[in-house]
XYZ file of C-alpha atoms in Angstrom:
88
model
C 69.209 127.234 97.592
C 67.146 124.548 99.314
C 66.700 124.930 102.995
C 68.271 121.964 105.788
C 70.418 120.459 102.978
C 73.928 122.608 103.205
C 76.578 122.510 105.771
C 77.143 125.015 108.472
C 79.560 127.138 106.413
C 81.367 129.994 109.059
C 84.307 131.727 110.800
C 86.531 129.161 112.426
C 89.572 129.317 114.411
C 92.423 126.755 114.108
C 94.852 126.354 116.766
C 98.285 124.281 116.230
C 98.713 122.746 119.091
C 102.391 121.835 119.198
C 103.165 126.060 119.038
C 99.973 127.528 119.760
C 99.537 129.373 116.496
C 95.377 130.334 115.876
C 94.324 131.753 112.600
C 90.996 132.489 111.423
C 89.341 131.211 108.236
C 85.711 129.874 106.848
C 85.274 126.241 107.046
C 82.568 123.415 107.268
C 84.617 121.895 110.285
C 82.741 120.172 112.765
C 83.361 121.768 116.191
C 82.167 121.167 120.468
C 84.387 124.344 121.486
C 84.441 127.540 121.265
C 87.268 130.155 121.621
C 86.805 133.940 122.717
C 89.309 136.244 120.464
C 90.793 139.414 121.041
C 88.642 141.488 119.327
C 85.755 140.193 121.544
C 84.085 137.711 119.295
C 83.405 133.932 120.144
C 83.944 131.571 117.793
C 84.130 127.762 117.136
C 87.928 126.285 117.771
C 89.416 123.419 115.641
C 92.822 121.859 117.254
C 95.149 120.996 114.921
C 98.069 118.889 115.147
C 100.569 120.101 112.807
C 99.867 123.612 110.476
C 102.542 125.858 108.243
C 103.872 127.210 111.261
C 105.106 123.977 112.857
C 105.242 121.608 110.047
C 109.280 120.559 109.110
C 108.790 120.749 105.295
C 107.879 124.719 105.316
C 109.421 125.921 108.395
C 112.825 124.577 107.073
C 113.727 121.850 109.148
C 113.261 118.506 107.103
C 115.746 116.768 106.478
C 116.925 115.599 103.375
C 116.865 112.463 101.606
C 120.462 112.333 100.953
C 122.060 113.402 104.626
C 120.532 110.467 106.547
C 123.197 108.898 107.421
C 124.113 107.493 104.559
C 121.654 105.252 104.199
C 121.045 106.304 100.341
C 124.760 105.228 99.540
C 124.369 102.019 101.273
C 121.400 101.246 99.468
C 123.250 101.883 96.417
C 126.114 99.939 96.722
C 124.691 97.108 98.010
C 122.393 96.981 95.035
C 124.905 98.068 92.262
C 125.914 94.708 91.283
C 122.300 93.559 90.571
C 121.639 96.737 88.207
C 125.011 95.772 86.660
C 124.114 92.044 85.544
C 120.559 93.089 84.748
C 121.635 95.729 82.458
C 123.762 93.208 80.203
């Protein structure tokens, strides 16, 4: 490999900030802090907004299209009559 041309490839944390949730994975993420972990060693902290732990879709929480409010049926109705006449 050719020297001064790759990016700094190591150990980051990520923290979610909306639950505090850290994990630890290899990135190219560009980082100012640092974070000292449990286990003693210091590494470079990304804050995240949002992650798996906190995000609606996979902790369960979304809501669905259909139960807002019925705002799918009105949409629906009101527009019935034009797919009707362009149908014929």
């Amino acid at each position: 490999m050719r020297e001064g041309i790759h990016p700094d490839y190591r150990e980051v944390v990520f923290l979610d900030q909306s639950n505090g949730f850290q994990f630890v994975t290899r990135s190219c993420a560009p980082t100012k802090e640092t974070v000292k972990l449990d286990d003693g060693r210091e590494l470079p902290l990304f804050k995240l907004e949002t992650s798996s732990e906190s995000h609606p879709f996979y902790t369960g929480t979304q809501k669905s299209v259909d139960s807002m409010g019925g705002r799918v049926e009105k949409f629906r109705n009101k527009f019935a009559k034009a797919g009707s006449l362009l149908r014929k």
